[in-house]
C-alpha cells in the first residue's frame, strides 16, 4: 500500500479561542521527508499533532491512505498508532519505569526474548544510536537527548510507515545530531513518511519539502 496523508483547509482553534493553524493544506507521500520550520509558537507542534491524530482539527478534511480521518474515534486512532505510526517526542510516549529495551520494542514478550538474546537488527540500532550500554536501564534515568534517541530507535525497530518527530535534534550533540538526521532521512528513503517539527536548519536541509509554518499561523497580538 502507498502511505499518504492529505490535509485540506485544516484549521485548529484551541479551547481558549486561539487559532494556531488556519486553512492549512498539505500532502505527505510515501518516501517523503518533510519539515515544519519556524520560530517557537508558530504552530509546528500543533501541525504535527494534527497529522499524528493526537489532536482533532476544528475544521477541514484529513485523509490517511485515502480514508477520511478527521472524525476518527479512539479505536481508529489507536489502530493507526499501533499499526502505522511512530512518535519521536521528547516527553511523550516514553513508558516510565520500563527499560530502554522495553521502550524500544514496546511488546513485553518480545522484550523478554530480546533480553536473553538481542536480535542482530536491534543490536545494530542500539549501537548506532549509542544506546548499547544502557538498554537495560530504566528509561527514567536517561537524559533528554538519550530519550530522544530511544524514540528514534523505536521508530527504526518498528519500521513505521509514518514517523512524527518533534524537535528530534534539540538536545543532541553534533555527532548524535548527525546520526539522528541520517537515520530519519534513511527511514524516508525506505518508504516511510517522515514529518518533523524543528527550527534546526541542518535538519531541514535534508528535506523534500520545508514548510514555513509562520505563513499559516495568524499573529498573536
Ligand atoms: P511551536 O511548536 O511552533 O512552538 P505550538 O504548536 O506548540 O508551536 O503552539 C502554537 C500556538 O498555539 C502557540 O501560540 C501556543 O501558545 C498555542 N497553543 C498550543 N497549545 C495550546 C493549547 N492547548 N491551548 C491554547 N493554545 C495553545
Ligand atoms: Mg513545538
mmCIF file of C-alpha atoms and ligand atoms in Angstrom:
data_model
loop_
_atom_site.group_PDB
_atom_site.id
_atom_site.type_symbol
_atom_site.label_atom_id
_atom_site.label_comp_id
_atom_site.label_asym_id
_atom_site.label_seq_id
_atom_site.Cartn_x
_atom_site.Cartn_y
_atom_site.Cartn_z
ATOM 1 C CA UNK A 1 0.000 0.000 0.000
ATOM 2 C CA UNK A 2 1.003 3.590 -0.529
ATOM 3 C CA UNK A 3 1.400 5.755 2.535
ATOM 4 C CA UNK A 4 -0.193 9.124 2.202
ATOM 5 C CA UNK A 5 -1.733 11.754 4.471
ATOM 6 C CA UNK A 6 -3.676 14.606 2.956
ATOM 7 C CA UNK A 7 -4.834 17.741 4.759
ATOM 8 C CA UNK A 8 -7.266 20.179 3.166
ATOM 9 C CA UNK A 9 -8.268 23.522 4.631
ATOM 10 C CA UNK A 10 -7.299 22.409 8.121
ATOM 11 C CA UNK A 11 -7.925 24.872 10.931
ATOM 12 C CA UNK A 12 -7.213 24.321 14.606
ATOM 13 C CA UNK A 13 -8.709 26.616 17.208
ATOM 14 C CA UNK A 14 -7.854 25.769 20.798
ATOM 15 C CA UNK A 15 -10.440 25.910 23.564
ATOM 16 C CA UNK A 16 -9.290 29.357 24.652
ATOM 17 C CA UNK A 17 -10.253 30.612 21.181
ATOM 18 C CA UNK A 18 -6.732 30.894 19.779
ATOM 19 C CA UNK A 19 -6.361 29.711 16.192
ATOM 20 C CA UNK A 20 -2.916 28.142 15.894
ATOM 21 C CA UNK A 21 -3.344 26.767 12.359
ATOM 22 C CA UNK A 22 -5.565 28.276 9.722
ATOM 23 C CA UNK A 23 -6.559 26.891 6.300
ATOM 24 C CA UNK A 24 -3.577 24.581 6.020
ATOM 25 C CA UNK A 25 -3.130 22.271 3.023
ATOM 26 C CA UNK A 26 -0.576 19.507 2.684
ATOM 27 C CA UNK A 27 0.012 16.173 1.036
ATOM 28 C CA UNK A 28 2.672 13.887 2.506
ATOM 29 C CA UNK A 29 3.536 10.896 0.382
ATOM 30 C CA UNK A 30 5.491 7.711 0.831
ATOM 31 C CA UNK A 31 9.230 8.324 0.927
ATOM 32 C CA UNK A 32 8.919 11.997 1.736
ATOM 33 C CA UNK A 33 10.821 13.815 4.416
ATOM 34 C CA UNK A 34 9.025 16.978 5.435
ATOM 35 C CA UNK A 35 9.861 19.621 7.991
ATOM 36 C CA UNK A 36 7.741 22.235 9.633
ATOM 37 C CA UNK A 37 10.104 25.103 10.181
ATOM 38 C CA UNK A 38 9.601 28.321 12.089
ATOM 39 C CA UNK A 39 10.126 30.088 15.390
ATOM 40 C CA UNK A 40 8.745 28.899 18.693
ATOM 41 C CA UNK A 41 4.983 29.369 18.993
ATOM 42 C CA UNK A 42 4.227 29.411 15.257
ATOM 43 C CA UNK A 43 2.281 26.139 15.314
ATOM 44 C CA UNK A 44 4.769 23.377 14.410
ATOM 45 C CA UNK A 45 3.786 21.035 17.240
ATOM 46 C CA UNK A 46 0.098 21.697 16.605
ATOM 47 C CA UNK A 47 0.526 20.615 12.969
ATOM 48 C CA UNK A 48 2.498 17.546 13.945
ATOM 49 C CA UNK A 49 -0.201 16.574 16.453
ATOM 50 C CA UNK A 50 -2.888 17.049 13.807
ATOM 51 C CA UNK A 51 -1.055 14.835 11.314
ATOM 52 C CA UNK A 52 -0.366 12.239 14.001
ATOM 53 C CA UNK A 53 -4.059 12.136 15.000
ATOM 54 C CA UNK A 54 -3.171 13.276 18.512
ATOM 55 C CA UNK A 55 -5.309 16.373 18.018
ATOM 56 C CA UNK A 56 -8.578 16.765 16.100
ATOM 57 C CA UNK A 57 -8.933 19.635 13.651
ATOM 58 C CA UNK A 58 -11.637 22.229 14.246
ATOM 59 C CA UNK A 59 -12.482 22.204 10.543
ATOM 60 C CA UNK A 60 -11.149 20.887 7.272
ATOM 61 C CA UNK A 61 -10.585 17.375 5.970
ATOM 62 C CA UNK A 62 -7.818 14.909 6.631
ATOM 63 C CA UNK A 63 -7.344 11.558 4.921
ATOM 64 C CA UNK A 64 -4.964 8.696 5.712
ATOM 65 C CA UNK A 65 -4.309 6.404 2.763
ATOM 66 C CA UNK A 66 -7.489 7.740 1.204
ATOM 67 C CA UNK A 67 -9.701 7.163 4.256
ATOM 68 C CA UNK A 68 -11.336 10.224 5.854
ATOM 69 C CA UNK A 69 -9.809 10.511 9.314
ATOM 70 C CA UNK A 70 -10.823 13.874 10.771
ATOM 71 C CA UNK A 71 -13.669 12.245 12.719
ATOM 72 C CA UNK A 72 -11.765 9.150 13.798
ATOM 73 C CA UNK A 73 -12.606 7.972 17.297
ATOM 74 C CA UNK A 74 -10.259 6.371 19.808
ATOM 75 C CA UNK A 75 -10.443 2.954 18.221
ATOM 76 C CA UNK A 76 -9.412 4.025 14.726
ATOM 77 C CA UNK A 77 -6.735 6.336 16.077
ATOM 78 C CA UNK A 78 -5.277 3.614 18.280
ATOM 79 C CA UNK A 79 -5.201 1.268 15.332
ATOM 80 C CA UNK A 80 -3.380 3.892 13.262
ATOM 81 C CA UNK A 81 -0.821 4.470 16.043
ATOM 82 C CA UNK A 82 -0.336 0.772 16.644
ATOM 83 C CA UNK A 83 -0.107 -0.352 13.018
ATOM 84 C CA UNK A 84 1.452 2.585 11.234
ATOM 85 C CA UNK A 85 2.921 5.349 13.375
ATOM 86 C CA UNK A 86 5.965 6.122 15.472
ATOM 87 C CA UNK A 87 6.468 9.277 17.500
ATOM 88 C CA UNK A 88 9.780 10.834 18.415
ATOM 89 C CA UNK A 89 8.647 13.310 21.055
ATOM 90 C CA UNK A 90 10.908 14.248 23.904
ATOM 91 C CA UNK A 91 8.453 13.759 26.731
ATOM 92 C CA UNK A 92 5.668 11.899 25.079
ATOM 93 C CA UNK A 93 5.252 8.187 24.600
ATOM 94 C CA UNK A 94 8.057 7.162 26.926
ATOM 95 C CA UNK A 95 6.852 4.442 29.285
ATOM 96 C CA UNK A 96 8.226 5.280 32.737
ATOM 97 C CA UNK A 97 9.644 2.533 34.984
ATOM 98 C CA UNK A 98 10.406 0.388 31.961
ATOM 99 C CA UNK A 99 13.804 -0.342 30.497
ATOM 100 C CA UNK A 100 15.180 1.307 27.387
ATOM 101 C CA UNK A 101 14.778 -2.061 25.676
ATOM 102 C CA UNK A 102 11.061 -2.341 26.533
ATOM 103 C CA UNK A 103 10.569 1.223 25.380
ATOM 104 C CA UNK A 104 12.063 0.413 22.007
ATOM 105 C CA UNK A 105 10.405 -2.956 21.425
ATOM 106 C CA UNK A 106 7.038 -1.998 23.002
ATOM 107 C CA UNK A 107 5.999 -5.596 23.463
ATOM 108 C CA UNK A 108 6.506 -7.385 26.766
ATOM 109 C CA UNK A 109 7.143 -10.796 25.294
ATOM 110 C CA UNK A 110 9.474 -9.537 22.574
ATOM 111 C CA UNK A 111 11.344 -7.510 25.209
ATOM 112 C CA UNK A 112 11.782 -10.614 27.398
ATOM 113 C CA UNK A 113 13.110 -12.559 24.446
ATOM 114 C CA UNK A 114 15.413 -9.716 23.420
ATOM 115 C CA UNK A 115 16.797 -9.553 26.976
ATOM 116 C CA UNK A 116 18.086 -13.101 26.588
ATOM 117 C CA UNK A 117 19.212 -12.705 23.033
ATOM 118 C CA UNK A 118 19.359 -9.353 21.304
ATOM 119 C CA UNK A 119 18.327 -9.698 17.653
ATOM 120 C CA UNK A 120 21.041 -8.520 15.313
ATOM 121 C CA UNK A 121 18.943 -5.730 13.818
ATOM 122 C CA UNK A 122 18.122 -4.383 17.282
ATOM 123 C CA UNK A 123 21.726 -4.541 18.393
ATOM 124 C CA UNK A 124 22.739 -2.577 15.296
ATOM 125 C CA UNK A 125 20.149 0.079 16.127
ATOM 126 C CA UNK A 126 21.383 0.303 19.738
ATOM 127 C CA UNK A 127 24.997 0.585 18.639
ATOM 128 C CA UNK A 128 24.257 3.115 16.014
ATOM 129 C CA UNK A 129 22.375 5.370 18.411
ATOM 130 C CA UNK A 130 24.957 4.903 21.193
ATOM 131 C CA UNK A 131 22.418 3.193 23.444
ATOM 132 C CA UNK A 132 24.221 -0.152 23.658
ATOM 133 C CA UNK A 133 25.432 0.371 27.240
ATOM 134 C CA UNK A 134 22.111 1.487 28.663
ATOM 135 C CA UNK A 135 19.442 -0.732 27.153
ATOM 136 C CA UNK A 136 18.684 -2.458 30.464
ATOM 137 C CA UNK A 137 18.468 0.810 32.378
ATOM 138 C CA UNK A 138 15.106 2.279 33.396
ATOM 139 C CA UNK A 139 14.276 4.867 30.773
ATOM 140 C CA UNK A 140 13.690 7.494 33.503
ATOM 141 C CA UNK A 141 17.409 7.545 34.270
ATOM 142 C CA UNK A 142 18.220 8.815 30.762
ATOM 143 C CA UNK A 143 18.893 12.380 29.731
ATOM 144 C CA UNK A 144 16.595 14.263 27.348
ATOM 145 C CA UNK A 145 18.870 13.605 24.391
ATOM 146 C CA UNK A 146 19.107 9.896 25.219
ATOM 147 C CA UNK A 147 15.315 9.653 25.453
ATOM 148 C CA UNK A 148 15.076 11.255 22.036
ATOM 149 C CA UNK A 149 17.387 8.588 20.668
ATOM 150 C CA UNK A 150 15.163 5.921 22.274
ATOM 151 C CA UNK A 151 12.278 7.407 20.268
ATOM 152 C CA UNK A 152 14.296 7.170 17.057
ATOM 153 C CA UNK A 153 15.347 3.597 17.897
ATOM 154 C CA UNK A 154 11.690 2.706 18.399
ATOM 155 C CA UNK A 155 10.721 4.149 15.010
ATOM 156 C CA UNK A 156 13.565 2.219 13.352
ATOM 157 C CA UNK A 157 12.711 -1.037 15.102
ATOM 158 C CA UNK A 158 9.048 -0.711 14.224
ATOM 159 C CA UNK A 159 9.751 0.270 10.619
ATOM 160 C CA UNK A 160 6.772 2.582 10.934
ATOM 161 C CA UNK A 161 5.000 3.920 7.858
ATOM 162 C CA UNK A 162 4.601 7.373 9.403
ATOM 163 C CA UNK A 163 7.237 8.865 11.650
ATOM 164 C CA UNK A 164 6.421 12.053 13.559
ATOM 165 C CA UNK A 165 9.286 13.825 15.270
ATOM 166 C CA UNK A 166 9.100 16.983 17.370
ATOM 167 C CA UNK A 167 12.449 18.800 17.586
ATOM 168 C CA UNK A 168 14.292 15.455 17.343
ATOM 169 C CA UNK A 169 17.725 17.054 17.396
ATOM 170 C CA UNK A 170 17.042 19.663 20.085
ATOM 171 C CA UNK A 171 19.082 18.162 22.931
ATOM 172 C CA UNK A 172 21.713 16.303 20.919
ATOM 173 C CA UNK A 173 25.405 16.967 20.481
ATOM 174 C CA UNK A 174 26.774 17.396 16.957
ATOM 175 C CA UNK A 175 27.585 13.720 16.388
ATOM 176 C CA UNK A 176 24.249 12.367 17.616
ATOM 177 C CA UNK A 177 22.503 15.102 15.708
ATOM 178 C CA UNK A 178 24.106 13.933 12.504
ATOM 179 C CA UNK A 179 23.268 10.299 13.289
ATOM 180 C CA UNK A 180 19.610 11.044 14.032
ATOM 181 C CA UNK A 181 19.291 13.224 10.924
ATOM 182 C CA UNK A 182 20.784 10.482 8.736
ATOM 183 C CA UNK A 183 18.545 7.811 10.274
ATOM 184 C CA UNK A 184 15.386 9.829 9.777
ATOM 185 C CA UNK A 185 16.383 10.512 6.193
ATOM 186 C CA UNK A 186 17.084 6.821 5.729
ATOM 187 C CA UNK A 187 13.629 5.899 7.025
ATOM 188 C CA UNK A 188 12.100 8.127 4.348
ATOM 189 C CA UNK A 189 14.290 6.548 1.673
ATOM 190 C CA UNK A 190 12.978 3.155 2.746
ATOM 191 C CA UNK A 191 9.412 4.322 2.129
ATOM 192 C CA UNK A 192 8.199 5.941 5.354
ATOM 193 C CA UNK A 193 6.626 9.385 5.530
ATOM 194 C CA UNK A 194 8.835 11.328 7.896
ATOM 195 C CA UNK A 195 7.339 14.512 9.310
ATOM 196 C CA UNK A 196 9.396 16.732 11.549
ATOM 197 C CA UNK A 197 8.901 19.937 13.503
ATOM 198 C CA UNK A 198 12.152 21.791 14.010
ATOM 199 C CA UNK A 199 13.990 25.044 13.918
ATOM 200 C CA UNK A 200 17.216 23.266 13.025
ATOM 201 C CA UNK A 201 18.354 24.358 9.554
ATOM 202 C CA UNK A 202 20.744 21.413 9.209
ATOM 203 C CA UNK A 203 17.837 19.029 9.585
ATOM 204 C CA UNK A 204 15.597 20.864 7.144
ATOM 205 C CA UNK A 205 18.435 20.961 4.609
ATOM 206 C CA UNK A 206 17.877 17.215 4.043
ATOM 207 C CA UNK A 207 14.175 17.573 3.327
ATOM 208 C CA UNK A 208 11.967 17.192 0.302
ATOM 209 C CA UNK A 209 9.554 19.857 1.499
ATOM 210 C CA UNK A 210 10.188 22.584 4.027
ATOM 211 C CA UNK A 211 7.025 24.251 5.196
ATOM 212 C CA UNK A 212 7.369 27.663 6.705
ATOM 213 C CA UNK A 213 4.659 27.379 9.335
ATOM 214 C CA UNK A 214 4.665 31.050 10.251
ATOM 215 C CA UNK A 215 2.964 31.733 6.962
ATOM 216 C CA UNK A 216 -0.093 29.730 8.068
ATOM 217 C CA UNK A 217 -0.494 30.995 11.588
ATOM 218 C CA UNK A 218 -2.177 34.253 12.471
ATOM 219 C CA UNK A 219 -0.112 36.580 14.601
ATOM 220 C CA UNK A 220 -0.986 36.876 18.246
ATOM 221 C CA UNK A 221 -1.115 40.493 19.411
HETATM 222 P P1 LIG B 1 5.533 25.536 18.139
HETATM 223 O O1 LIG B 1 5.618 24.051 18.207
HETATM 224 O O2 LIG B 1 5.840 26.073 16.775
HETATM 225 O O3 LIG B 1 6.346 26.207 19.185
HETATM 226 P P2 LIG B 1 2.790 25.192 19.061
HETATM 227 O O4 LIG B 1 2.067 24.431 18.014
HETATM 228 O O5 LIG B 1 3.221 24.474 20.266
HETATM 229 O O6 LIG B 1 4.002 25.983 18.387
HETATM 230 O O7 LIG B 1 1.864 26.402 19.520
HETATM 231 C C1 LIG B 1 1.314 27.305 18.572
HETATM 232 C C2 LIG B 1 0.491 28.348 19.310
HETATM 233 O O8 LIG B 1 -0.669 27.730 19.859
HETATM 234 C C3 LIG B 1 1.240 28.997 20.455
HETATM 235 O O9 LIG B 1 0.897 30.367 20.476
HETATM 236 C C4 LIG B 1 0.720 28.277 21.675
HETATM 237 O O10 LIG B 1 0.731 29.106 22.805
HETATM 238 C C5 LIG B 1 -0.704 27.934 21.262
HETATM 239 N N1 LIG B 1 -1.161 26.698 21.914
HETATM 240 C C6 LIG B 1 -0.566 25.488 21.895
HETATM 241 N N2 LIG B 1 -1.274 24.571 22.585
HETATM 242 C C7 LIG B 1 -2.347 25.225 23.061
HETATM 243 C C8 LIG B 1 -3.475 24.847 23.866
HETATM 244 N N3 LIG B 1 -3.633 23.581 24.297
HETATM 245 N N4 LIG B 1 -4.386 25.809 24.168
HETATM 246 C C9 LIG B 1 -4.247 27.067 23.708
HETATM 247 N N5 LIG B 1 -3.218 27.497 22.951
HETATM 248 C C10 LIG B 1 -2.286 26.600 22.632
HETATM 249 MG MG1 LIG B 2 6.803 22.805 19.385
#
